[in-house]
Coordinates of C-alpha atoms in Angstrom, one line a residue:
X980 CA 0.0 0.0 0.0
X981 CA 2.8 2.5 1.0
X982 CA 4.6 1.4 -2.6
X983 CA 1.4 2.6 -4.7
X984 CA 0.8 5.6 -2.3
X985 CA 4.4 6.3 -2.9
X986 CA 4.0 6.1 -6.3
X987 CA 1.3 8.0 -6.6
X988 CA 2.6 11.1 -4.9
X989 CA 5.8 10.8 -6.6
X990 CA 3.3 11.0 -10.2
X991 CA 1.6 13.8 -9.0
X992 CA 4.7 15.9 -7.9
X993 CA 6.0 15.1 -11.3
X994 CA 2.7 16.4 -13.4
X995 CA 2.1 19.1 -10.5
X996 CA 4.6 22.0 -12.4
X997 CA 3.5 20.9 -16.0
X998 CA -0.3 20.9 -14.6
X999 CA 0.2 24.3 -13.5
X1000 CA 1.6 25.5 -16.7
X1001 CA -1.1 24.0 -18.9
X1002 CA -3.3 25.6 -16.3
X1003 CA -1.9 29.3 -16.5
X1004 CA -1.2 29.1 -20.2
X1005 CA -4.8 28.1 -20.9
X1006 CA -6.1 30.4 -18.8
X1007 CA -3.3 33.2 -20.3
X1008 CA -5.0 31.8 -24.0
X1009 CA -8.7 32.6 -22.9
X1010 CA -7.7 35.8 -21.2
X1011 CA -6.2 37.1 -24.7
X1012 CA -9.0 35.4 -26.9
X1013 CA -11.5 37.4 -24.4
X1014 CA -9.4 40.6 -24.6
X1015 CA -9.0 40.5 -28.8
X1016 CA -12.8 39.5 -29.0
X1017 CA -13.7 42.4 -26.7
X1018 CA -11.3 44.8 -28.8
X1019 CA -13.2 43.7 -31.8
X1020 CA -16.8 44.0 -30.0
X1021 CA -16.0 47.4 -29.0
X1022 CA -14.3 49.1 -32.4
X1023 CA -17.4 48.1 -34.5
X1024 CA -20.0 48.0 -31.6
X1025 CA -20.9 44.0 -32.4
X1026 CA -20.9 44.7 -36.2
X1027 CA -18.9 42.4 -38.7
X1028 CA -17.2 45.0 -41.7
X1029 CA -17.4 44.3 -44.8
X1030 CA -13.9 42.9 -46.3
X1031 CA -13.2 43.1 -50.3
X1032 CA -11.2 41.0 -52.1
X1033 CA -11.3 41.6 -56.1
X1034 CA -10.5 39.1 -58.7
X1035 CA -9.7 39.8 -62.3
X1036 CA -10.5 37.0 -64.8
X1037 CA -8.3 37.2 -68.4
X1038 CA -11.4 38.6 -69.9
X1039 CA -10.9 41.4 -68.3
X1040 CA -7.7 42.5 -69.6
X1041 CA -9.2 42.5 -73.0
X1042 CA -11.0 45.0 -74.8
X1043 CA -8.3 47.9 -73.6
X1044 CA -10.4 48.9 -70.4
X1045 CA -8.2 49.4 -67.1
X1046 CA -10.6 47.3 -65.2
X1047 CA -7.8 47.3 -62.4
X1048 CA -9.3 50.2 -60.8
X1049 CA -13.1 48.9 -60.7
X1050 CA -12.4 47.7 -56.9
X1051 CA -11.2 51.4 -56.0
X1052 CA -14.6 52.7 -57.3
X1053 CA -16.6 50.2 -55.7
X1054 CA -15.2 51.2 -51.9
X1055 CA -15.8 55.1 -53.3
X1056 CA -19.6 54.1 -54.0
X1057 CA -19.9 51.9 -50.6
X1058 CA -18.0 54.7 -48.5
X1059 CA -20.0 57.5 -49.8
X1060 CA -23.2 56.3 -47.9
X1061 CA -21.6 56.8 -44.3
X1062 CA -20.6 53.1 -44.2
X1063 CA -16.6 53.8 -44.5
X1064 CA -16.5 52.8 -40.7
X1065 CA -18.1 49.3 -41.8
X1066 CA -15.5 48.8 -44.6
X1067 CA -11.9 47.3 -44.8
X1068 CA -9.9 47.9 -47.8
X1069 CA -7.2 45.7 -47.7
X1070 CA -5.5 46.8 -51.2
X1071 CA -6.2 46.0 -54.8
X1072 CA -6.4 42.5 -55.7
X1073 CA -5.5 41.7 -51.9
X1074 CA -6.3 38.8 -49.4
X1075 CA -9.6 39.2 -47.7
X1076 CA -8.4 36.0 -45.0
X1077 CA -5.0 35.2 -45.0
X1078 CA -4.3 31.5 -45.9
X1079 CA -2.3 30.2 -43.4
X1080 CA 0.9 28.4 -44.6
X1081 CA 1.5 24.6 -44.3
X1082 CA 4.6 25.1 -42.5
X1083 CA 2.7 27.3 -39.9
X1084 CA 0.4 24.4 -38.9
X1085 CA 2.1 23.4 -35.8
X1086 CA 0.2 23.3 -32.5
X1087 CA 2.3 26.6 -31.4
X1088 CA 0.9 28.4 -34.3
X1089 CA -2.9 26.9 -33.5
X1090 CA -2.8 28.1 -30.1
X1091 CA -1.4 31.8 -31.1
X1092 CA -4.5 31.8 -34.0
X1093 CA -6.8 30.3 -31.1
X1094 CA -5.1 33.4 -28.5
X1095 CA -5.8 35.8 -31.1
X1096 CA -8.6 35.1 -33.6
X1097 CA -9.4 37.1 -36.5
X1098 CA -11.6 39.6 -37.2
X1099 CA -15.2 38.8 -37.9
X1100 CA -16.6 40.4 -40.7
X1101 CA -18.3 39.9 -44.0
X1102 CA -15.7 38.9 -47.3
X1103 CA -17.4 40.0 -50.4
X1104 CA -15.2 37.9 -53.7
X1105 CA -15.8 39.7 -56.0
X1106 CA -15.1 38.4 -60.1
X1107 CA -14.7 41.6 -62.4
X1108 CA -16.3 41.1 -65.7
X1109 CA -15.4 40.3 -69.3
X1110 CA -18.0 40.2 -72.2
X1111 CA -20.5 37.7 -71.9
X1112 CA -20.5 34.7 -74.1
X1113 CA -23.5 35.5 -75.9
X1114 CA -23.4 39.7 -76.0
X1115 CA -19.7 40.8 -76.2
X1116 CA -21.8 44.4 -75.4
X1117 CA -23.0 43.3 -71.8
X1118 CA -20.1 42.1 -69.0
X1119 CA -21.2 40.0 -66.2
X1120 CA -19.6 40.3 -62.9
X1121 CA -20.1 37.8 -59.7
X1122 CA -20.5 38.5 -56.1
X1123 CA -20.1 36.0 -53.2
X1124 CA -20.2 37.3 -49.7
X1125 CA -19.4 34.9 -46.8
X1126 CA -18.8 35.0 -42.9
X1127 CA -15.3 35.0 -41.4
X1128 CA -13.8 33.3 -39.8
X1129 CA -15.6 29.8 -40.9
X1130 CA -15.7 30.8 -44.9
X1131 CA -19.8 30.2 -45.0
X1132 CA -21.0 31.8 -48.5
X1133 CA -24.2 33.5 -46.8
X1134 CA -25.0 35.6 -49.9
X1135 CA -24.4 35.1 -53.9
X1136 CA -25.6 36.7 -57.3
X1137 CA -24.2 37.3 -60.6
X1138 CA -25.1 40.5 -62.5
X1139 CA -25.4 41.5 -66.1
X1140 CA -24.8 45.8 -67.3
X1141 CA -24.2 47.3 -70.6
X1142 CA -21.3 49.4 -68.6
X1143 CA -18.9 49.3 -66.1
X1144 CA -20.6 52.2 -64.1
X1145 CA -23.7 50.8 -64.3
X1146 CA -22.5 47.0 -63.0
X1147 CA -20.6 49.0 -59.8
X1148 CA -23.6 50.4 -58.8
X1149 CA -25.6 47.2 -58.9
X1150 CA -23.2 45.3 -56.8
X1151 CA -22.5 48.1 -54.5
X1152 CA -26.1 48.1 -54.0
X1153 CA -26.2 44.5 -53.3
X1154 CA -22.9 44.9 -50.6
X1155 CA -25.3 47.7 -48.8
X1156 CA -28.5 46.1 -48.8
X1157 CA -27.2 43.0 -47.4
X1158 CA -25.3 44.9 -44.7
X1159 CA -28.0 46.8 -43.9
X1160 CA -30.7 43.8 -43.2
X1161 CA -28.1 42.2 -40.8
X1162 CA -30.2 41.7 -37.5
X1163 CA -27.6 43.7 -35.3
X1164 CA -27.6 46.9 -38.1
X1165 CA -31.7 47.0 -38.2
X1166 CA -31.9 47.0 -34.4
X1167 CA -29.7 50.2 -34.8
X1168 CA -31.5 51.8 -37.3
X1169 CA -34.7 54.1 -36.9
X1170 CA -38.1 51.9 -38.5
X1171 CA -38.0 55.1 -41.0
X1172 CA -34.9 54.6 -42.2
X1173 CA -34.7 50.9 -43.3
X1174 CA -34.9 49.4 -46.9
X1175 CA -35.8 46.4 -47.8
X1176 CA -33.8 43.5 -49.6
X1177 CA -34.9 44.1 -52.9
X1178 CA -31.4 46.1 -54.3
X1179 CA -33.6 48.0 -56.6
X1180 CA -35.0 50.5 -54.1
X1181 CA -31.6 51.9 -52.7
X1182 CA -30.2 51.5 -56.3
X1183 CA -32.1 54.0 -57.1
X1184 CA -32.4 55.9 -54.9
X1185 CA -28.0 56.6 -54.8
X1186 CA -29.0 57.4 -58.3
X1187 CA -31.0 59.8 -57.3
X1188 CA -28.6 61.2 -55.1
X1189 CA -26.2 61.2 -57.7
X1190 CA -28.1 63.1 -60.2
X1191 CA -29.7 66.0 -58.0
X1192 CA -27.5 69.3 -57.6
X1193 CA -26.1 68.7 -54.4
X1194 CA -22.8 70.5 -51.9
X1195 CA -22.2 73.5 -53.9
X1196 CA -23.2 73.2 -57.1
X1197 CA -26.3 75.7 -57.6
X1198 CA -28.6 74.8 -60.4
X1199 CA -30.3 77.5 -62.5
X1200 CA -32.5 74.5 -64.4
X1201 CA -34.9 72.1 -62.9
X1202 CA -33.8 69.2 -65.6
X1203 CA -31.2 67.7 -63.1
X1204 CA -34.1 68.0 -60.3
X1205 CA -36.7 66.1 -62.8
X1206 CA -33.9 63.5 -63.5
X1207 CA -33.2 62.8 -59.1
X1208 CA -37.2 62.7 -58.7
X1209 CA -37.4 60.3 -61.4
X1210 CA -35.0 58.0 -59.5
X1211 CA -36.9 59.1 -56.3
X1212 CA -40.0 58.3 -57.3
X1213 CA -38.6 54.6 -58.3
X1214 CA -37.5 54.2 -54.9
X1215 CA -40.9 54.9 -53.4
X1216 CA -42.6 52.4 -54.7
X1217 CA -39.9 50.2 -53.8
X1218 CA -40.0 51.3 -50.5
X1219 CA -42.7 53.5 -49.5
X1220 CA -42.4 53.8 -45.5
X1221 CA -38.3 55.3 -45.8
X1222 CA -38.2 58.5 -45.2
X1223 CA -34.7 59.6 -46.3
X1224 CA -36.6 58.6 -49.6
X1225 CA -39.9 60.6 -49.4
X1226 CA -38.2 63.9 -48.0
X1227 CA -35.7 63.8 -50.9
X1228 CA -38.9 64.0 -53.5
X1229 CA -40.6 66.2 -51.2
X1230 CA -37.3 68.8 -51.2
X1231 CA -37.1 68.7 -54.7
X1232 CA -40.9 68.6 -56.0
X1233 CA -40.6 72.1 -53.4
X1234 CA -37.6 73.3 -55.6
X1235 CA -39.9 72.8 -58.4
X1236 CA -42.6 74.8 -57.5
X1237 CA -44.8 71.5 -56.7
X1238 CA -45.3 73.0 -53.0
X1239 CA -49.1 71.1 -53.1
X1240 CA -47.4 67.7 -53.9
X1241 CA -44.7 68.3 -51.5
X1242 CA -47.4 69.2 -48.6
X1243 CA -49.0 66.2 -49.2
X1244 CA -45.9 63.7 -49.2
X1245 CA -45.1 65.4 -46.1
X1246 CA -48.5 65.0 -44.9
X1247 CA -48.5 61.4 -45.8
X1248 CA -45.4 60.9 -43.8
X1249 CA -46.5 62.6 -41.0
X1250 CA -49.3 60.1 -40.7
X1251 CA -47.0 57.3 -41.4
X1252 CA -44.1 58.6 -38.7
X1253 CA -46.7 61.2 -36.6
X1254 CA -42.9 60.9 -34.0
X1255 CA -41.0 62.0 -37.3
X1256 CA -39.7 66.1 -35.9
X1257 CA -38.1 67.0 -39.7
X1258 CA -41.6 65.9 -41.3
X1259 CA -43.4 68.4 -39.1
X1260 CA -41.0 70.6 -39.2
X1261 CA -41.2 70.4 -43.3
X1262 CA -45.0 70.1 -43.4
X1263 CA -45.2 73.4 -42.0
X1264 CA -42.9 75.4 -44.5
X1265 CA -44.5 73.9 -47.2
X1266 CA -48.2 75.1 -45.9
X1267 CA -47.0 78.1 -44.2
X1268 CA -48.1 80.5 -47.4
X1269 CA -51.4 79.1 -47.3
X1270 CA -52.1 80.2 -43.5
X1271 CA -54.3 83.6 -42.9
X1272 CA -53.9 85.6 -39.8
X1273 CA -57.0 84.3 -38.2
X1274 CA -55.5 80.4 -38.1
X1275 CA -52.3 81.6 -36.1
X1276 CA -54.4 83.7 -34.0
X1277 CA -56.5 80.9 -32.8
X1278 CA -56.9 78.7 -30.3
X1279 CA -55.7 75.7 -32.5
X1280 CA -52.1 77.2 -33.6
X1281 CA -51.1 75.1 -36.3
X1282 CA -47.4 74.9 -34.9
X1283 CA -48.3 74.1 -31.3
X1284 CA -48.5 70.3 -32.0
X1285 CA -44.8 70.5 -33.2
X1286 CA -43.7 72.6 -30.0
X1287 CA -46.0 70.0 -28.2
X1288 CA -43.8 67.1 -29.6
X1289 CA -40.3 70.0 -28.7
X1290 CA -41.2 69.6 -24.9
X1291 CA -38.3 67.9 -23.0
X1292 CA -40.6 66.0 -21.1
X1293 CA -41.7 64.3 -24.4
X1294 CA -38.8 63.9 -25.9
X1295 CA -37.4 62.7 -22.8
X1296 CA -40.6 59.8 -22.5
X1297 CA -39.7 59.0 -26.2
X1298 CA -36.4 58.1 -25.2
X1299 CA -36.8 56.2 -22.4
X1300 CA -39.5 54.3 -24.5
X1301 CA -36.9 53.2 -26.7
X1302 CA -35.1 50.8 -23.6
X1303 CA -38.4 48.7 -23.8
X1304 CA -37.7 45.2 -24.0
X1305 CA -40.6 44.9 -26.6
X1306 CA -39.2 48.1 -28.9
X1307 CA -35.4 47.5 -28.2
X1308 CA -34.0 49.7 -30.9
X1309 CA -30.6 51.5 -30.4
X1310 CA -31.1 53.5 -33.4
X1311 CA -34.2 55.0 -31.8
X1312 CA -32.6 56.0 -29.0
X1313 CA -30.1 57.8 -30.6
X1314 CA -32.2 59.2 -32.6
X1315 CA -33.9 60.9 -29.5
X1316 CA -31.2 61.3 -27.5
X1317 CA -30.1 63.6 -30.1
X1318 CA -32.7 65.9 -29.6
X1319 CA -32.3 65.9 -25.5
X1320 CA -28.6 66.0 -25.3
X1321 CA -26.5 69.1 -24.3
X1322 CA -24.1 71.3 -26.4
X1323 CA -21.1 73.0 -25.4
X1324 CA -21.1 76.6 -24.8
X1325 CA -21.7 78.9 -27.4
X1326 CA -23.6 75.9 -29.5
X1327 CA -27.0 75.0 -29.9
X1328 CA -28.8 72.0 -29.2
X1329 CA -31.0 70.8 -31.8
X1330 CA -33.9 71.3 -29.9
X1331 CA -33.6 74.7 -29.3
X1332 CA -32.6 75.2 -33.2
X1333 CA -35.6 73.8 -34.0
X1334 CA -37.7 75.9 -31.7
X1335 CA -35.9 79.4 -32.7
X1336 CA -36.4 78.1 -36.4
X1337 CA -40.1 77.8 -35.9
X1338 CA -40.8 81.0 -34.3
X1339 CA -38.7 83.0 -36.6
X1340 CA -40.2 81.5 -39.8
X1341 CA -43.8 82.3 -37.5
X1342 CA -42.3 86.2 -37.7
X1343 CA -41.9 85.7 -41.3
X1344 CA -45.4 84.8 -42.4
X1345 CA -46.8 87.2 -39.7
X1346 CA -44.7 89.8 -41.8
X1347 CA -46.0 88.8 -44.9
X1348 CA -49.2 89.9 -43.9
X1349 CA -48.1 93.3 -44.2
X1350 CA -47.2 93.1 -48.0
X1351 CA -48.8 94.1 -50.9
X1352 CA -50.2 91.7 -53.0
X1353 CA -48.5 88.8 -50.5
X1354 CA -52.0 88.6 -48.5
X1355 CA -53.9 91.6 -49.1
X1356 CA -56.7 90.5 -47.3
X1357 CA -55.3 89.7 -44.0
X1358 CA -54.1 93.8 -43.8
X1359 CA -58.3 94.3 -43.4
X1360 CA -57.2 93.9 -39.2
X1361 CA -55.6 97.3 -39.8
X1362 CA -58.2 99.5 -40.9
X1363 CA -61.0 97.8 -38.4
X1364 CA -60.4 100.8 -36.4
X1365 CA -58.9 103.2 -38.3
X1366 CA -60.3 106.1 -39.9
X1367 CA -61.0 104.7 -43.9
X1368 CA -60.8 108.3 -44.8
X1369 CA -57.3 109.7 -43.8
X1370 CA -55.7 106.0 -43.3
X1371 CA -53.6 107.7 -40.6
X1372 CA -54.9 105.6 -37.8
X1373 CA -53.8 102.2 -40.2
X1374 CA -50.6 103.2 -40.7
X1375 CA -49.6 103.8 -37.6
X1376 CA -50.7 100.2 -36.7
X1377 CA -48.5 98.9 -39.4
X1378 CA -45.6 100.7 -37.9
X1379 CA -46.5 99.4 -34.5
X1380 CA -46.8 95.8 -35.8
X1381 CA -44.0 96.1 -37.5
X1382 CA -41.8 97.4 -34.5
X1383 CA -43.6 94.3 -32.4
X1384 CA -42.4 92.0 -34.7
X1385 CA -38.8 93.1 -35.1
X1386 CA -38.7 93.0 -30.9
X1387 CA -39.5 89.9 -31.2
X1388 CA -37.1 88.7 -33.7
X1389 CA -34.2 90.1 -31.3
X1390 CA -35.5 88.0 -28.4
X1391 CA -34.7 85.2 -30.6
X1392 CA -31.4 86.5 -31.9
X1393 CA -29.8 88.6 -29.5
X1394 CA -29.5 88.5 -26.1
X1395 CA -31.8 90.9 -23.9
X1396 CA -30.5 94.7 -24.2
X1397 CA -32.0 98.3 -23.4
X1398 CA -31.4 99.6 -27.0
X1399 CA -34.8 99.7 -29.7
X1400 CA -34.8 96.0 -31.3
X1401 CA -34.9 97.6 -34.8
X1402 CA -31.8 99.6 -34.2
X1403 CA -30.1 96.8 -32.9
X1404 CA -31.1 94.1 -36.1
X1405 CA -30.6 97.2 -38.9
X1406 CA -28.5 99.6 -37.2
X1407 CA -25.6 98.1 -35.3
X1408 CA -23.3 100.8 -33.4
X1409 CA -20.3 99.2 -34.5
X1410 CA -20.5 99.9 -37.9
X1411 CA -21.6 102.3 -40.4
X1412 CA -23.9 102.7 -43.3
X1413 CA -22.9 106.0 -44.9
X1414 CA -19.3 106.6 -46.8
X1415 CA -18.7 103.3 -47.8
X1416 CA -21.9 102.6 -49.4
X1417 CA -20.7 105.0 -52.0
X1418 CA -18.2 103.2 -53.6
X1419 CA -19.3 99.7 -52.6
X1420 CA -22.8 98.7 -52.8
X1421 CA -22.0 95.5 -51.5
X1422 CA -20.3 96.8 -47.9
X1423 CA -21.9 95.1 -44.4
X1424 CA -21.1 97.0 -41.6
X1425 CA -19.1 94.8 -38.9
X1426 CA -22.4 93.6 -36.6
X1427 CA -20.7 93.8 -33.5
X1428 CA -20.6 96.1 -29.9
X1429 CA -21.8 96.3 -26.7
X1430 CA -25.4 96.1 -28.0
X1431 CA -25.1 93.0 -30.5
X1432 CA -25.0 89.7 -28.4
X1433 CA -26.0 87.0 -30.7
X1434 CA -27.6 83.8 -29.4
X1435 CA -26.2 80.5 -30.5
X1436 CA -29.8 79.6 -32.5
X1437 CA -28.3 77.2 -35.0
X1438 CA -28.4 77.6 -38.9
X1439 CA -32.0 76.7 -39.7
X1440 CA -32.9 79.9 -37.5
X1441 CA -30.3 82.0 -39.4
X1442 CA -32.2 81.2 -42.9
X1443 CA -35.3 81.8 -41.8
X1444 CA -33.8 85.5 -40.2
X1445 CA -32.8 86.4 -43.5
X1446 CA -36.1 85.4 -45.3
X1447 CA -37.4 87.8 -42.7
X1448 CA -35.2 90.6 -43.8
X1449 CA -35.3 90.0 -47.2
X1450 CA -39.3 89.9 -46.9
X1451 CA -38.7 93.7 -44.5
X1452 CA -37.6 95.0 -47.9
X1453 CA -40.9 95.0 -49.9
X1454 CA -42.7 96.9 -46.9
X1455 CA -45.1 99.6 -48.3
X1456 CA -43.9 103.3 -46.8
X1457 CA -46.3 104.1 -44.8
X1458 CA -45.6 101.0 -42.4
X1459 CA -42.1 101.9 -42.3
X1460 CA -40.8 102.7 -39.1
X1461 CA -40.2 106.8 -38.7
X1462 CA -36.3 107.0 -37.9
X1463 CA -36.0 105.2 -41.4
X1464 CA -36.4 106.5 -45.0
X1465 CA -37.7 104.2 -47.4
X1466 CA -34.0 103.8 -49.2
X1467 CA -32.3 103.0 -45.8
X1468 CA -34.7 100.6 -44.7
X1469 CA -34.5 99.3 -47.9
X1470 CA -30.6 98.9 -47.3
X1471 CA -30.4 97.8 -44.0
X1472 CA -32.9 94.8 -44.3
X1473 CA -30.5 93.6 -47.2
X1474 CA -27.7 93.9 -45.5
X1475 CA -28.8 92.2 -42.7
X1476 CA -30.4 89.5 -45.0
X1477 CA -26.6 89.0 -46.2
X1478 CA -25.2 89.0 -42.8
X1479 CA -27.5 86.0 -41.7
X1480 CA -26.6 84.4 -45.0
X1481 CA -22.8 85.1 -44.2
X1482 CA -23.0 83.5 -40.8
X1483 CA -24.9 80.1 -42.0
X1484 CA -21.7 79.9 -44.4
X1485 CA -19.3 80.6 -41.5
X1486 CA -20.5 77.7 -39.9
X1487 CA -18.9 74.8 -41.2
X1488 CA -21.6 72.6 -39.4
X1489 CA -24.7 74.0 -41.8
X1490 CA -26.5 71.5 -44.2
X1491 CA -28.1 74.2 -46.3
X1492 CA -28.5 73.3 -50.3
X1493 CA -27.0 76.5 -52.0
X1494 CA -30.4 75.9 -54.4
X1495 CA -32.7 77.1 -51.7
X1496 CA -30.3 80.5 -51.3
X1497 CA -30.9 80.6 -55.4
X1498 CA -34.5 79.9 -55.5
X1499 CA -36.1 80.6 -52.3
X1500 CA -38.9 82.9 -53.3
X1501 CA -38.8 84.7 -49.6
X1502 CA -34.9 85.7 -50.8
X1503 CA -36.5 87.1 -54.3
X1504 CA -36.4 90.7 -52.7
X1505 CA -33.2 90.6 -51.6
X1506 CA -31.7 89.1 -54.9
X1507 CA -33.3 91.9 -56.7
X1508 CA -31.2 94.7 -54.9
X1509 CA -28.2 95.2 -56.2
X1510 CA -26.6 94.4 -52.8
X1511 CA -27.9 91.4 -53.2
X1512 CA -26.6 90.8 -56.9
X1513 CA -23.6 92.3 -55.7
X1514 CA -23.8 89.1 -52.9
X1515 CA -24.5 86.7 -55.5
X1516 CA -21.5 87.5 -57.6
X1517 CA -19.4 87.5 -54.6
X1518 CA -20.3 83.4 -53.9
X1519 CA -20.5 83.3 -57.3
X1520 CA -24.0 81.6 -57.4
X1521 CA -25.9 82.2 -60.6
X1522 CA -29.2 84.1 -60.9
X1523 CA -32.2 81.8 -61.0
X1524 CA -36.0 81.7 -60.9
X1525 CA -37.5 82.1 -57.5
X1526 CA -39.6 79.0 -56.8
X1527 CA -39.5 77.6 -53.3
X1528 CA -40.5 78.4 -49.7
X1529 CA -38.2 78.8 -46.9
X1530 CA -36.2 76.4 -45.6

């Protein structure tokens, strides 16, 4: 008995130190498997990238095209729709999943590959074309997108174009939808925002994107805007519910002068999405021309349901609506918490942009009221109690309404200040309106001084400010305030116009289409001046027919 027990313990103090090694080392394995796997989960948030990896049959060298740079293009097209952080380029014509060597398959070269795995993510194979066998003037290209690491082909389809551009744009399509209908992408992405898996839809609608005057090209036709809501209207049918498509026809049938169609997209999409801010938000500038004084002097104000929806409190319940285990969606929540989250000082939240952007554009249609020919009927409020003879008694209330209104554009502006509002919009102390106008129409005083404290009110606000101004400029005389004559007001309320204009384009952050600056009626005043054609020279934007609302 002593000889086994002897034996025994003289076993286990043999295997005791290489026990405790295998021990450590696999636990020093799982430790680093854990750590690279948690590096992984946190640098894409739980989402596999897509990896290319181009092939170039011998038909494509033929026919004297440089298909070598087709791969490049196709990462330009995926890229271009925000998915660059989903997207691995490891060079032309280079390994998606490195093959591992025979000499490295040793069990010290499986544990380091078990230590530190490999990425997961998507590999899309990708064949370049060469003329199909029966039609030498169509090529044919093949996708195959599989799951790494394990190699299982999840996704596969050949395609057939008359031209190269035409045969990216298919398989980049296919490359996005698939990403996008992954279960951990739809859970972070709003329900308005999600296509469907027929490739057609978001094919065209990137064509539409690519064929609408976008950044800074300006547009004096609409045949580029008829082209994009061809392509627009393709991708509705395909996929009526997404609203990136509808408010893309809705902007342009606006730059079109369809301002009846594009009210009743956006009405349609307000039903569809009644949470949906923008769609409100757009509903109402595409109706606002339509409203007479007695609708936004009543009870039922036509923008209180949108400054209903603004409340924190709602937006905050919206939010916290999103952490339901029944309507999990991350995207969602982001969504909202982008409307309730703070800004640094001296920046706005998007909230408040929207809420300075709504009154403002109110001020503007309230003005409006005032100008000839605009809504003549709605001035009727003026002579009510005036004398119809002399017209005295009316005038005066035009002057008082007008002043009323400009004190309340400065609450929204500027920051609270004992100097006249009007003065301090079209008058700043800082600079002066006199000598220099002389020899250059086109000179803005410097708004600035101890009286001229601008709020941080975000860009939309700023657009709708110079609408206002540029609207100021058609007021008739006698509603002119007195410490102005009719050819300073004129000149002030342009160059304020400009200097709202000039701060959106200070702002780096601003997502204004230079087409609304070009066809806005509101801005149709102001473009008419010759400070303002002096403006338009200066950014160099062409001169164009008014025919769309403010934005």
């Amino acid at each position: 008995m002593s000889i086994v027990s002897d034996s025994l313990r003289a076993l286990a103090d043999a295997l005791a130190v290489p026990l405790i090694l295998a021990v450590g080392l696999a636990i020093l394995i799982g430790l680093l498997r854990f750590v690279t796997s948690l590096s992984f989960l946190i640098e894409h948030r739980g989402l596999r990238p897509l990896v290319m990896q181009v092939e170039y049959g011998k038909a494509a060298l033929e026919g004297g095209e440089n298909y070598g740079v087709l791969d490049a293009r196709l990462l330009s097209y995926l890229a271009s729709d925000g998915l660059g952080a989903y997207i691995i380029a490891p060079g032309a014509g280079g390994s998606a999943a490195p093959v591992v060597p025979a000499a490295a398959q040793e069990s010290s070269a499986a544990l380091i590959r078990f230590a530190f795995p490999s990425e997961p993510a998507y590999r899309v194979d990708v064949t370049w074309p060469g003329p199909v066998t029966q039609r030498d003037d169509e090529l044919r290209a093949t996708v195959r997108i599989s799951r790494t690491p394990g190699d299982r082909i999840v996704a596969t389809r050949s395609f057939t174009e008359d031209n190269t551009e035409a045969l990216i744009e298919v398989i980049g399509a296919f490359c996005v939808t698939f990403l996008l209908g992954q279960p951990r992408i739809l859970r972070r992405t709003p329900r308005w925002e999600r296509w469907n898996q027929d490739i057609n839809g978001y094919l065209a609608y990137r064509r539409g994107l690519g064929a609408e005057p976008r950044g800074t090209e300006v547009s004096t036709s609409l045949e580029d805007c008829r082209k994009a809501l061809e392509h627009f209207h393709h991708a509705a049918r395909m996929n009526p519910a997404n609203m990136l498509v509808q408010l893309h026809r809705a902007s342009l049938l606006e730059l079109m002068d369809e301002n009846r169609e594009a009210a009743a997209i956006y009405r349609k999409c307000r039903t569809l999405w009644p949470e949906h801010i923008e769609a409100a938000y757009r509903l109402w500038v595409a109706h606002k021309g339509s409203y007479d004084r007695t609708e936004l002097k009543g009870a039922d104000h036509p923008l209180d349901p949108i400054r209903e929806q603004l409340l924190l409190r709602r937006l905050l319940r919206s939010w916290l609506l999103t952490w339901r285990p029944n309507h999990w969606n991350p995207g969602e929540r982001r969504y909202w918490r982008s409307w309730i989250s703070l800004r640094p000082w001296k920046r706005v939240s998007k909230r408040t942009a929207y809420l300075r952007a709504l009154a403002i554009s109110q001020l503007a249609v309230e003005l409006s009221f005032l100008l000839p020919g605009r809504n003549a009927a709605s001035t009727d409020h003026l002579v009510a109690v005036a004398d119809a003879r002399s017209g005295e008694r009316s005038a005066a209330a035009g002057k008082m309404e007008v002043l009323s209104l400009m004190t309340r554009l400065a609450d929204e502006l500027l920051r609270q200040d004992d100097e006249p509002a009007v003065e301090r919009l079209l008058r700043p102390k800082a600079g002066t309106t006199i000598t220099p106008l002389a020899a250059d129409p086109a000179y803005i005083p410097v708004y600035a001084g101890p009286h001229y404290h601008r709020r941080a009110v975000g860009w939309l606000a700023m657009f709708n400010a110079a609408c206002f101004f540029s609207l100021a400029i058609l007021l008739p005389p006698e509603y002119i305030p007195d410490n102005f004559t009719v050819d300073q007001w004129r000149q002030c309320c342009g160059q304020a116009s400009i200097h709202e204009l000039g701060l959106i384009h200070r702002d780096p952050r601003n997502l204004l289409d230079p087409n609304w600056m070009a066809r806005d009626p509101d801005l149709e005043p102001l473009r008419q001046t010759e400070i303002g054609q002096e403006w338009q020279n200066f950014i160099g934007m062409p001169r164009a027919k008014p025919s769309v609302r403010s934005a």
